[in-house]
mmCIF file of N, CA and C in Angstrom:
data_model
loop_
_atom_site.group_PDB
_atom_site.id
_atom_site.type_symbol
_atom_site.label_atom_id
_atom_site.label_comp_id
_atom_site.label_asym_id
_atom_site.label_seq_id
_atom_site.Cartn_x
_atom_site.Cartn_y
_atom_site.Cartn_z
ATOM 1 N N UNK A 150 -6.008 -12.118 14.397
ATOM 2 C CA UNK A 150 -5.493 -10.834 14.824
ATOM 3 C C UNK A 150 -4.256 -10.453 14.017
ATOM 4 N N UNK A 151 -3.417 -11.309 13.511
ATOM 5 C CA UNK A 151 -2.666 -10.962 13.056
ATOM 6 C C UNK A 151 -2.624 -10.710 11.364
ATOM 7 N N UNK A 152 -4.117 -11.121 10.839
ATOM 8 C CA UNK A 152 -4.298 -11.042 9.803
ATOM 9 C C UNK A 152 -4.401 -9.796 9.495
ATOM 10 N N UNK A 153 -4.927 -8.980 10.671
ATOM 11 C CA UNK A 153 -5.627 -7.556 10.628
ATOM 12 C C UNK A 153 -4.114 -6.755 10.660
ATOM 13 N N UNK A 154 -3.202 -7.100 11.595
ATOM 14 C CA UNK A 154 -2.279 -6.135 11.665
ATOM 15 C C UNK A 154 -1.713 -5.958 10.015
ATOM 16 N N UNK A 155 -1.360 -7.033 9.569
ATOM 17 C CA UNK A 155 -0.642 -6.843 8.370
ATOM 18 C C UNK A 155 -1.657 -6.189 7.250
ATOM 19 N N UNK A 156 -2.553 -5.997 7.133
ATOM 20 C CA UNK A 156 -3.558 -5.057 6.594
ATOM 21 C C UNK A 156 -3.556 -4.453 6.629
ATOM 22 N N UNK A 157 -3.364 -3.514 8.276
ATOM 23 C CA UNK A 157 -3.440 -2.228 8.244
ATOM 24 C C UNK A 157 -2.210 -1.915 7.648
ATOM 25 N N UNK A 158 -0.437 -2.447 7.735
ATOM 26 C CA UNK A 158 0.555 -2.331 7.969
ATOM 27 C C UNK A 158 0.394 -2.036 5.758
ATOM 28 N N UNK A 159 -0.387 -2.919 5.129
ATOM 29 C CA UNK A 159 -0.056 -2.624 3.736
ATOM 30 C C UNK A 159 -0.708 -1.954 3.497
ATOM 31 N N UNK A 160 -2.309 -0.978 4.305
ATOM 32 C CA UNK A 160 -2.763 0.289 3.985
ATOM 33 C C UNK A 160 -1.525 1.377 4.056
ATOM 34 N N UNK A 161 -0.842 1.019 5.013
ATOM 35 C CA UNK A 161 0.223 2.388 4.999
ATOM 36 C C UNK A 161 1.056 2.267 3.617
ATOM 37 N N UNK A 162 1.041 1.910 2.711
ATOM 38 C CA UNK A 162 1.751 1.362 1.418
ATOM 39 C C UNK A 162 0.740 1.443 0.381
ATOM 40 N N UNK A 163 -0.282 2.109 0.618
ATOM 41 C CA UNK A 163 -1.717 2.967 -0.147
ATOM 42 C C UNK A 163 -2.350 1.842 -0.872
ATOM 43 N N UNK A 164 -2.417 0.466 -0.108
ATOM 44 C CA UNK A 164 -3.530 -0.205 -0.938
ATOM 45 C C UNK A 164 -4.835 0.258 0.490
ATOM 46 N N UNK A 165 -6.241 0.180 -0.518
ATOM 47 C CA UNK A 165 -6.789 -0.043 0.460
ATOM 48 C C UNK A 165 -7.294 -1.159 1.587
ATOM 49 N N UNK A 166 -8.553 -1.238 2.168
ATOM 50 C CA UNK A 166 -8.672 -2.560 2.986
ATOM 51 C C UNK A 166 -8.442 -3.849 1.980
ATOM 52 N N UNK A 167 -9.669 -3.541 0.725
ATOM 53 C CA UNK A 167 -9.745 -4.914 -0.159
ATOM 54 C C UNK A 167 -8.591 -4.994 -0.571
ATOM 55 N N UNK A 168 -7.938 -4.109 -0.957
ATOM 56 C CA UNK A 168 -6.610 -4.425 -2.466
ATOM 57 C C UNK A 168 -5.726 -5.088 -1.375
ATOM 58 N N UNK A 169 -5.658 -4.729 0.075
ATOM 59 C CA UNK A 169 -4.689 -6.042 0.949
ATOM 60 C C UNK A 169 -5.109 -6.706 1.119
ATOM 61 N N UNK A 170 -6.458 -7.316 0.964
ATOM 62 C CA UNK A 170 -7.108 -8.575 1.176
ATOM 63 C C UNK A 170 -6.453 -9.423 0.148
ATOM 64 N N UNK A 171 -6.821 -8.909 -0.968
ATOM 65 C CA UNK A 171 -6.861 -9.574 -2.376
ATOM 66 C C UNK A 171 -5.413 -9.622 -2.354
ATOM 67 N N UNK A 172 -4.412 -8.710 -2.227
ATOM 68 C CA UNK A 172 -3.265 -8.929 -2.450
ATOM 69 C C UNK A 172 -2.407 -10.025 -1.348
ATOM 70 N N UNK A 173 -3.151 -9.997 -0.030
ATOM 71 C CA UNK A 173 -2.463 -11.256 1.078
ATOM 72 C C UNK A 173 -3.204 -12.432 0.138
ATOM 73 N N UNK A 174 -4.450 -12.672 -0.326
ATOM 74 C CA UNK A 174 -4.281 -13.797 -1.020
ATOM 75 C C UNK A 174 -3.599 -14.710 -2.207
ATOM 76 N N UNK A 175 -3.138 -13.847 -2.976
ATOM 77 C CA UNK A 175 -2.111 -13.611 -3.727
ATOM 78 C C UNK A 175 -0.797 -13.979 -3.170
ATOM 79 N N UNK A 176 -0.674 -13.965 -2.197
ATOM 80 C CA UNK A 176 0.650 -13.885 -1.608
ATOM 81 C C UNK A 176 0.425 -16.006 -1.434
ATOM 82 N N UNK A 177 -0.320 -15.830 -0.875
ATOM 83 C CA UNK A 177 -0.720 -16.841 -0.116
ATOM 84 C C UNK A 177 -0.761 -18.251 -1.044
ATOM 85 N N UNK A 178 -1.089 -17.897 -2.140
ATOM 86 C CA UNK A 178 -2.043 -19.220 -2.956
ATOM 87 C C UNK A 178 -1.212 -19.223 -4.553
ATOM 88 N N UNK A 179 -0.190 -18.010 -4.362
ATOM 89 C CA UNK A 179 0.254 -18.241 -5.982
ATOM 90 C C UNK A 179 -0.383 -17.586 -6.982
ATOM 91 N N UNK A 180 -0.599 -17.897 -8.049
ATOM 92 C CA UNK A 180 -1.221 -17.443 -9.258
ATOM 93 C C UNK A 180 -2.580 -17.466 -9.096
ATOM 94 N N UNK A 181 -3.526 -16.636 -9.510
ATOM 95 C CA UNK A 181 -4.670 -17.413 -9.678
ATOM 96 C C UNK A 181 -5.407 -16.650 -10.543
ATOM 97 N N UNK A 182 -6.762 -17.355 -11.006
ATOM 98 C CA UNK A 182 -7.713 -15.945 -11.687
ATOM 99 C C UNK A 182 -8.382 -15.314 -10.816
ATOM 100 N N UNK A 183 -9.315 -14.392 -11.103
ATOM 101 C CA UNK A 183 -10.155 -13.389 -10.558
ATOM 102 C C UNK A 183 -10.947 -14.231 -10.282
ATOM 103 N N UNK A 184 -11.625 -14.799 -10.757
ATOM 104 C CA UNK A 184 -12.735 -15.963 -10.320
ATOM 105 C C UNK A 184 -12.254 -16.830 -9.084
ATOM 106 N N UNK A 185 -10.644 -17.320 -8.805
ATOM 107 C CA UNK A 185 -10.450 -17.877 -7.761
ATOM 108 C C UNK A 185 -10.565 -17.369 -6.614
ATOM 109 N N UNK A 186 -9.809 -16.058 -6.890
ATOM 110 C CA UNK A 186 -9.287 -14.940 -5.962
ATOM 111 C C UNK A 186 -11.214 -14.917 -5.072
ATOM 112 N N UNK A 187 -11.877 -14.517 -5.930
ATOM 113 C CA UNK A 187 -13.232 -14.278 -5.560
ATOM 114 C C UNK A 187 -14.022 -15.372 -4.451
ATOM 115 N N UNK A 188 -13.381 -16.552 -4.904
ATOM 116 C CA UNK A 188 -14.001 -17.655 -4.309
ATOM 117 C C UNK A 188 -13.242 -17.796 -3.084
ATOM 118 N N UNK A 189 -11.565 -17.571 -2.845
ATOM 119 C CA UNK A 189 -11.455 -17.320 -1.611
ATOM 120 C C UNK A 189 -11.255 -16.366 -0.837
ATOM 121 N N UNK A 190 -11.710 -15.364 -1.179
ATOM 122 C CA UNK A 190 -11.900 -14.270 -0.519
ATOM 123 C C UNK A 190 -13.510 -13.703 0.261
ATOM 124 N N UNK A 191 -14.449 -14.131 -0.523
ATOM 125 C CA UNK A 191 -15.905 -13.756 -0.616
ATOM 126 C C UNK A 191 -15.984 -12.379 -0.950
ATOM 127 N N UNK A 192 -15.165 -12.297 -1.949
ATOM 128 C CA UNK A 192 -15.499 -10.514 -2.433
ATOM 129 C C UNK A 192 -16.182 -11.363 -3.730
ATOM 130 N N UNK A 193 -17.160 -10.368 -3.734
ATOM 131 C CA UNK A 193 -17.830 -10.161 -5.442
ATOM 132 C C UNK A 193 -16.516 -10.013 -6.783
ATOM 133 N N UNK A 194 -16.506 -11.212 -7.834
ATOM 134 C CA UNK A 194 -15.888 -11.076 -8.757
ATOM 135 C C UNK A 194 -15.634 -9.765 -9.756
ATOM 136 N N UNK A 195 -16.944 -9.072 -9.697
ATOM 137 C CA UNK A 195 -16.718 -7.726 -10.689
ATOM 138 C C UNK A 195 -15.884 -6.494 -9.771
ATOM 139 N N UNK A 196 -15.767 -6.696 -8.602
ATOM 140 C CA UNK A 196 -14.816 -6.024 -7.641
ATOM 141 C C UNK A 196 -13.755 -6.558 -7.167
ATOM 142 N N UNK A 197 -13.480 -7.606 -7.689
ATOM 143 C CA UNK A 197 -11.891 -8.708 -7.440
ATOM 144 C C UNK A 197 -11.265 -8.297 -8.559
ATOM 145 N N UNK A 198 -11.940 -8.087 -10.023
ATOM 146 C CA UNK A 198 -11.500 -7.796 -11.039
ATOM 147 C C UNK A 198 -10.745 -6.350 -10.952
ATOM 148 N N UNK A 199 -11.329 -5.345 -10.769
ATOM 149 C CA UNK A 199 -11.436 -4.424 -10.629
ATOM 150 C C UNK A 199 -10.045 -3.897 -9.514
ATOM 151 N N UNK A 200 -10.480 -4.700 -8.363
ATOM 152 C CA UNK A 200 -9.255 -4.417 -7.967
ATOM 153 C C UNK A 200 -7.359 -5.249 -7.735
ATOM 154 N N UNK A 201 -8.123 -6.011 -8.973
ATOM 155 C CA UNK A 201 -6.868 -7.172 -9.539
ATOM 156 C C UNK A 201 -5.878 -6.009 -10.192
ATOM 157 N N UNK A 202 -6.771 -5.282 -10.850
ATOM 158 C CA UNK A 202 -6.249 -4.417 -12.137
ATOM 159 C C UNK A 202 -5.828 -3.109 -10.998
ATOM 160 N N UNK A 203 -6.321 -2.460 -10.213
ATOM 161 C CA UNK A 203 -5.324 -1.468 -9.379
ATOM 162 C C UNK A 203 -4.367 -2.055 -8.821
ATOM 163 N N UNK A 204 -3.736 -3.224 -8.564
ATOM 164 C CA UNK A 204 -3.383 -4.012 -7.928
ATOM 165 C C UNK A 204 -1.831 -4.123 -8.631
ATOM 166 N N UNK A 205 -2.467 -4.298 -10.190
ATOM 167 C CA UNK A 205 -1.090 -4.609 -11.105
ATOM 168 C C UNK A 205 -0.670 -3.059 -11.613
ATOM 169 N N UNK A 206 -1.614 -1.829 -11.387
ATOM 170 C CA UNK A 206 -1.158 -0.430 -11.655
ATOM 171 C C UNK A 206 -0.929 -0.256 -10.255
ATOM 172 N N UNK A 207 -0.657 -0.352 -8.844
ATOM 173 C CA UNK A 207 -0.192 0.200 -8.000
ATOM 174 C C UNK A 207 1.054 -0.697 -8.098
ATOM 175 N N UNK A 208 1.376 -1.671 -9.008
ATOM 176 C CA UNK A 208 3.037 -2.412 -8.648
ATOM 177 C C UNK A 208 3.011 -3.446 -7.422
ATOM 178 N N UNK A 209 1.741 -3.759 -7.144
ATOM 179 C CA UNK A 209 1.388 -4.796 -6.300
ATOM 180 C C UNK A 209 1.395 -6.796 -6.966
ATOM 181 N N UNK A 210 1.110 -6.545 -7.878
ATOM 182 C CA UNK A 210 0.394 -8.148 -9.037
ATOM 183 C C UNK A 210 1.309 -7.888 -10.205
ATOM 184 N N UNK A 211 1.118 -8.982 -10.781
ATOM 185 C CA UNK A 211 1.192 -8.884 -12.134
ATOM 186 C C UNK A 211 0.575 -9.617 -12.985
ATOM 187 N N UNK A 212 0.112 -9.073 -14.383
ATOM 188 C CA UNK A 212 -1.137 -9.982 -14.456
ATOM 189 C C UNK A 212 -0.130 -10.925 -15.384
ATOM 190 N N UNK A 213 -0.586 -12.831 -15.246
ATOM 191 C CA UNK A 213 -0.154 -13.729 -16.540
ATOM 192 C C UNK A 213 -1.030 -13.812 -17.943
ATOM 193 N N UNK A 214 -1.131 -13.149 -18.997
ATOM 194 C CA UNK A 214 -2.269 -13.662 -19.656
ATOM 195 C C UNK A 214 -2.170 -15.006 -20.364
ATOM 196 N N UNK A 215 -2.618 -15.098 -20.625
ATOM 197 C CA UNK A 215 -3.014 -16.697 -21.064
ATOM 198 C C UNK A 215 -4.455 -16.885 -21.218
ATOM 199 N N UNK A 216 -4.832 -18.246 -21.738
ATOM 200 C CA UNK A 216 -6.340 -18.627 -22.266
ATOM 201 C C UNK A 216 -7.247 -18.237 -20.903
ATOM 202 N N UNK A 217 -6.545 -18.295 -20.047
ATOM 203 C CA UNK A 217 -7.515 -17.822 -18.756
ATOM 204 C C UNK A 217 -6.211 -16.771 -18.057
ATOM 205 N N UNK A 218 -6.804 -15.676 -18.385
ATOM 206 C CA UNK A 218 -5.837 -14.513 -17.432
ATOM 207 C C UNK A 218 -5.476 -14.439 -15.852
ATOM 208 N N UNK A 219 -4.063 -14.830 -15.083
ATOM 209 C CA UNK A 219 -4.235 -15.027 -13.737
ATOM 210 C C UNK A 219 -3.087 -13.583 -13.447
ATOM 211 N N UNK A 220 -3.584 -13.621 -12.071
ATOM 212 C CA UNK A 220 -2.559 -12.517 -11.532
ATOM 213 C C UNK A 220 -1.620 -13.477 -10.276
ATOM 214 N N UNK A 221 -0.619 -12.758 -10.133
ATOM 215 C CA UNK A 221 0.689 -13.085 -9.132
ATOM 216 C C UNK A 221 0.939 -12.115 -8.610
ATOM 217 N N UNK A 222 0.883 -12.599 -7.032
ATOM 218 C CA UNK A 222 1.514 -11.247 -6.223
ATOM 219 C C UNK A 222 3.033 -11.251 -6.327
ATOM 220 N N UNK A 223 3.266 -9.460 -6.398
ATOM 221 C CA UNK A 223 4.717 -9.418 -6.474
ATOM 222 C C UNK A 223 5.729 -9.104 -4.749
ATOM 223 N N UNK A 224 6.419 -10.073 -4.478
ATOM 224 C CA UNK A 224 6.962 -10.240 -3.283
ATOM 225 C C UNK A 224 6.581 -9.578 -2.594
ATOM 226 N N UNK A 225 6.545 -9.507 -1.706
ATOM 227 C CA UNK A 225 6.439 -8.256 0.089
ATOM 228 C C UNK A 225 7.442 -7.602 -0.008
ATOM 229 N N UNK A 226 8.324 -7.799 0.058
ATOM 230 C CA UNK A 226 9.719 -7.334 0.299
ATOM 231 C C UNK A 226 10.059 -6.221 -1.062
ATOM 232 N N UNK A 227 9.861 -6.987 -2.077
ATOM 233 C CA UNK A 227 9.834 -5.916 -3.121
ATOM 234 C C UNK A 227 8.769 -4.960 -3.226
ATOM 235 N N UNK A 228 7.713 -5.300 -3.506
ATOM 236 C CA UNK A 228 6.526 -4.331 -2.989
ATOM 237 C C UNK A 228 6.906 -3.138 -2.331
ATOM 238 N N UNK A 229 7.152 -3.334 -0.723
ATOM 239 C CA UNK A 229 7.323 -2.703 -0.150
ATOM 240 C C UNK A 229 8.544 -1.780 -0.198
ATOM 241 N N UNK A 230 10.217 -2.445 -0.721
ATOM 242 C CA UNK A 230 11.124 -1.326 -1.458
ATOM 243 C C UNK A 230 10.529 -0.380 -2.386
ATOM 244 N N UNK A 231 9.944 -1.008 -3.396
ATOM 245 C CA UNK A 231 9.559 -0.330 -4.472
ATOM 246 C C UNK A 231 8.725 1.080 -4.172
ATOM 247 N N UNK A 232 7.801 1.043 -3.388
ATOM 248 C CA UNK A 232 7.053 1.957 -2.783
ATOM 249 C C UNK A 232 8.226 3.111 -1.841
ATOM 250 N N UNK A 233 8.733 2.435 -0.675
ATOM 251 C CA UNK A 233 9.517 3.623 -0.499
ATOM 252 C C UNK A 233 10.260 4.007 -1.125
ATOM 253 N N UNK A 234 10.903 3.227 -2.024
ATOM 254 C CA UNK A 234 12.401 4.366 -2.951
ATOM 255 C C UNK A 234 11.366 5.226 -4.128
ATOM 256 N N UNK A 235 9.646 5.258 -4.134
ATOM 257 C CA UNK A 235 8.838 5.556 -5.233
ATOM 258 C C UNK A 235 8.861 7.056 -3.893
ATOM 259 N N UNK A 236 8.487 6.784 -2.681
ATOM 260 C CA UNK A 236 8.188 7.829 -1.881
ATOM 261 C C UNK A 236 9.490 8.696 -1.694
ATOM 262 N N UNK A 237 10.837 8.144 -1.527
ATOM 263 C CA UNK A 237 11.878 9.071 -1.130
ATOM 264 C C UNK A 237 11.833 9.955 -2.412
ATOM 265 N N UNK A 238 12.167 9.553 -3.855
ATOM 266 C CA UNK A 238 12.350 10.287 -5.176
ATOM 267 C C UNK A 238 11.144 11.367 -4.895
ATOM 268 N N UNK A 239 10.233 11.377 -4.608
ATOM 269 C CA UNK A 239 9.009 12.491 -3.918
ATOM 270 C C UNK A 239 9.159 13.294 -2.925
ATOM 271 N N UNK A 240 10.184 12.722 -2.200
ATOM 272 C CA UNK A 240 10.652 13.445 -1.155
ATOM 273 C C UNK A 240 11.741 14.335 -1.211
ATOM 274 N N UNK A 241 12.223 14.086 -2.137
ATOM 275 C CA UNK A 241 13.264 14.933 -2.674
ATOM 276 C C UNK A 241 12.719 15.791 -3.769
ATOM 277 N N UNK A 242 11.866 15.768 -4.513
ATOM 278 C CA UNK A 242 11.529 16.339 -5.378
ATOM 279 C C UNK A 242 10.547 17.396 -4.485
ATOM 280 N N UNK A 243 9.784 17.723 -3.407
ATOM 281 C CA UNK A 243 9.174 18.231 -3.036
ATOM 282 C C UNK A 243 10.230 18.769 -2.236
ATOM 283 N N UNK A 244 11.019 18.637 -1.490
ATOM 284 C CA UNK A 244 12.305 19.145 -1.041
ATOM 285 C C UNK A 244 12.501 20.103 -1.875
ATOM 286 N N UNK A 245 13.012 20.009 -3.223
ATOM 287 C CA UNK A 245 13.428 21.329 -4.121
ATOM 288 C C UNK A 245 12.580 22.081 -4.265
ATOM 289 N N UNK A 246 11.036 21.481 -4.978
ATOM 290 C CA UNK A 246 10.518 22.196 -5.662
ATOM 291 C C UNK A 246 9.087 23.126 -4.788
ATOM 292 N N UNK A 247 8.736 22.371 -3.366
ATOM 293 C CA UNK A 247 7.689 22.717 -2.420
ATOM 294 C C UNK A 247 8.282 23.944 -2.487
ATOM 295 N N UNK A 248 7.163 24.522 -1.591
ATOM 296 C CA UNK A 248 7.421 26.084 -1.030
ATOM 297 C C UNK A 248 7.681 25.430 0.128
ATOM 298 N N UNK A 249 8.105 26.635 0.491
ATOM 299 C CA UNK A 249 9.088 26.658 1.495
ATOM 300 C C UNK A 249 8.272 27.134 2.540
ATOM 301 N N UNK A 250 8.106 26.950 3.979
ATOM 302 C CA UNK A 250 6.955 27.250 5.007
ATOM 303 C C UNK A 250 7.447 28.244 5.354
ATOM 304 N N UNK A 251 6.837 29.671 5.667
ATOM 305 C CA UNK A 251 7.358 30.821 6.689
ATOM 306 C C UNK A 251 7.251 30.331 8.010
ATOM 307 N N UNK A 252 8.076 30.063 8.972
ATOM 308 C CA UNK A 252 7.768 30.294 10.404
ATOM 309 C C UNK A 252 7.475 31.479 11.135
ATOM 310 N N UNK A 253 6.586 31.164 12.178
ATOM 311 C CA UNK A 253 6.648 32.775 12.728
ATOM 312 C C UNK A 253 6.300 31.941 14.174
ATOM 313 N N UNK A 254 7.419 33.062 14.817
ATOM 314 C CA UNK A 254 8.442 32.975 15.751
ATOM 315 C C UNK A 254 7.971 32.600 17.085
ATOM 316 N N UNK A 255 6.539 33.538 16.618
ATOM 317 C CA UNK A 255 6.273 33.555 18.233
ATOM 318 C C UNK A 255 4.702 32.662 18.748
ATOM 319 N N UNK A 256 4.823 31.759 17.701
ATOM 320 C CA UNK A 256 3.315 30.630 17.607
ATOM 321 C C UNK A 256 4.107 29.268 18.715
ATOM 322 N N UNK A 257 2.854 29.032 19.412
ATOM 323 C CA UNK A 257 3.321 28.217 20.369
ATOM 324 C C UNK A 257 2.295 27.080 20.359
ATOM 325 N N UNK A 258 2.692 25.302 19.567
ATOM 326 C CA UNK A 258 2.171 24.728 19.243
ATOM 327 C C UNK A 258 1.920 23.932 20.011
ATOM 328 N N UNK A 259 0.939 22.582 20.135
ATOM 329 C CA UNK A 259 0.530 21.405 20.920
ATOM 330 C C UNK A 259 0.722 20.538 20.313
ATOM 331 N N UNK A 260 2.085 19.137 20.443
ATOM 332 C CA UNK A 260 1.527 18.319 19.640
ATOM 333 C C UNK A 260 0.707 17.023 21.006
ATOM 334 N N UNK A 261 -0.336 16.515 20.062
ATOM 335 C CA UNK A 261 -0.954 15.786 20.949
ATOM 336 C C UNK A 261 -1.395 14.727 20.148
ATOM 337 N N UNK A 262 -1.695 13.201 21.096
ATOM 338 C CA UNK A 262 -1.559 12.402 20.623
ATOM 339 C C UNK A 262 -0.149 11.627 20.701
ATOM 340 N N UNK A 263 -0.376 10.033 20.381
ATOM 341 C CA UNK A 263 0.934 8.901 21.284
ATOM 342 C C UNK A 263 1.911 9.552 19.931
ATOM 343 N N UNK A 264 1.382 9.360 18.630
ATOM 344 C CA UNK A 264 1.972 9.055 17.166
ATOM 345 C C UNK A 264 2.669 10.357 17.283
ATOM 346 N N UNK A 265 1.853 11.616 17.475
ATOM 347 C CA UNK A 265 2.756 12.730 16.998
ATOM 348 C C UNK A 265 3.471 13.365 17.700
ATOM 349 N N UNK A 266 3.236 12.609 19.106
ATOM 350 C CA UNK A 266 4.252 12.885 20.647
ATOM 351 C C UNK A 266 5.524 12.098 19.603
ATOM 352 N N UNK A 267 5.787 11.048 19.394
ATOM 353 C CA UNK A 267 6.764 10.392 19.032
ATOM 354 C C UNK A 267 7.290 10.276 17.690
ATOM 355 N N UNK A 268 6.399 11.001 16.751
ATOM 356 C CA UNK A 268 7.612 11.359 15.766
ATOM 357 C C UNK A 268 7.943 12.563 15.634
ATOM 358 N N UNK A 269 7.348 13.959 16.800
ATOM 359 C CA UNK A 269 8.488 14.864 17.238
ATOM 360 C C UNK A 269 9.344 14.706 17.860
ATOM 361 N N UNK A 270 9.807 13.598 18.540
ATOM 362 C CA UNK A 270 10.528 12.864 19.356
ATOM 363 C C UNK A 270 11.699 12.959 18.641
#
């Protein structure tokens, strides 16, 4: 159960289901190749590969090359800075440059739902 929470918790950090699979194993085991990664994961190797390599372009891995190419997960902790100070610089930049919403005055909204009860909160 708790494998699942932290999954969903690194979808919110735009990997998808696999790329947190692959990337908690990574975390887990150190270096390894795609071929390992594959063997303990039970994902198909031509899709371990595949998402080894979004993995090291989302700032998640990094690949070692060498006579046999391995990847390394890059910390949690950094990971996860890296991504929000990647989201605030976006947030500010859409701050200046978004349009700007018209309100009108007399629209009377619902929010519904636990999530959006509480971050109008």
């Amino acid at each position: 159960m708790e494998e699942t929470a932290i999954i969903d918790r690194l979808m919110h950090f735009g990997l998808s289901r696999q790329d947190a699979i692959v990337y908690m194993c990574l975390l887990k085991s150190g270096e390894l190749s795609g071929y390992e990664v594959a063997k303990q994961t039970g994902i198909s190797r031509s899709n371990v590969y595949s998402t080894l390599s979004g993995l090291v372009d989302h700032g998640a891995a990094h690949l070692i090359e060498g006579s046999t190419s391995k990847y390394v997960a890059v910390p949690l902790e950094d990971f996860c800075d890296n991504h929000i100070r990647k989201l605030q610089t976006d947030k500010e930049y859409l701050k200046t440059h978004g349009p700007k919403q018209t309100r009108n005055v007399e629209a009377y909204v619902t929010v519904d739902g636990y999530r959006h009860v509480m971050d109008k909160i």
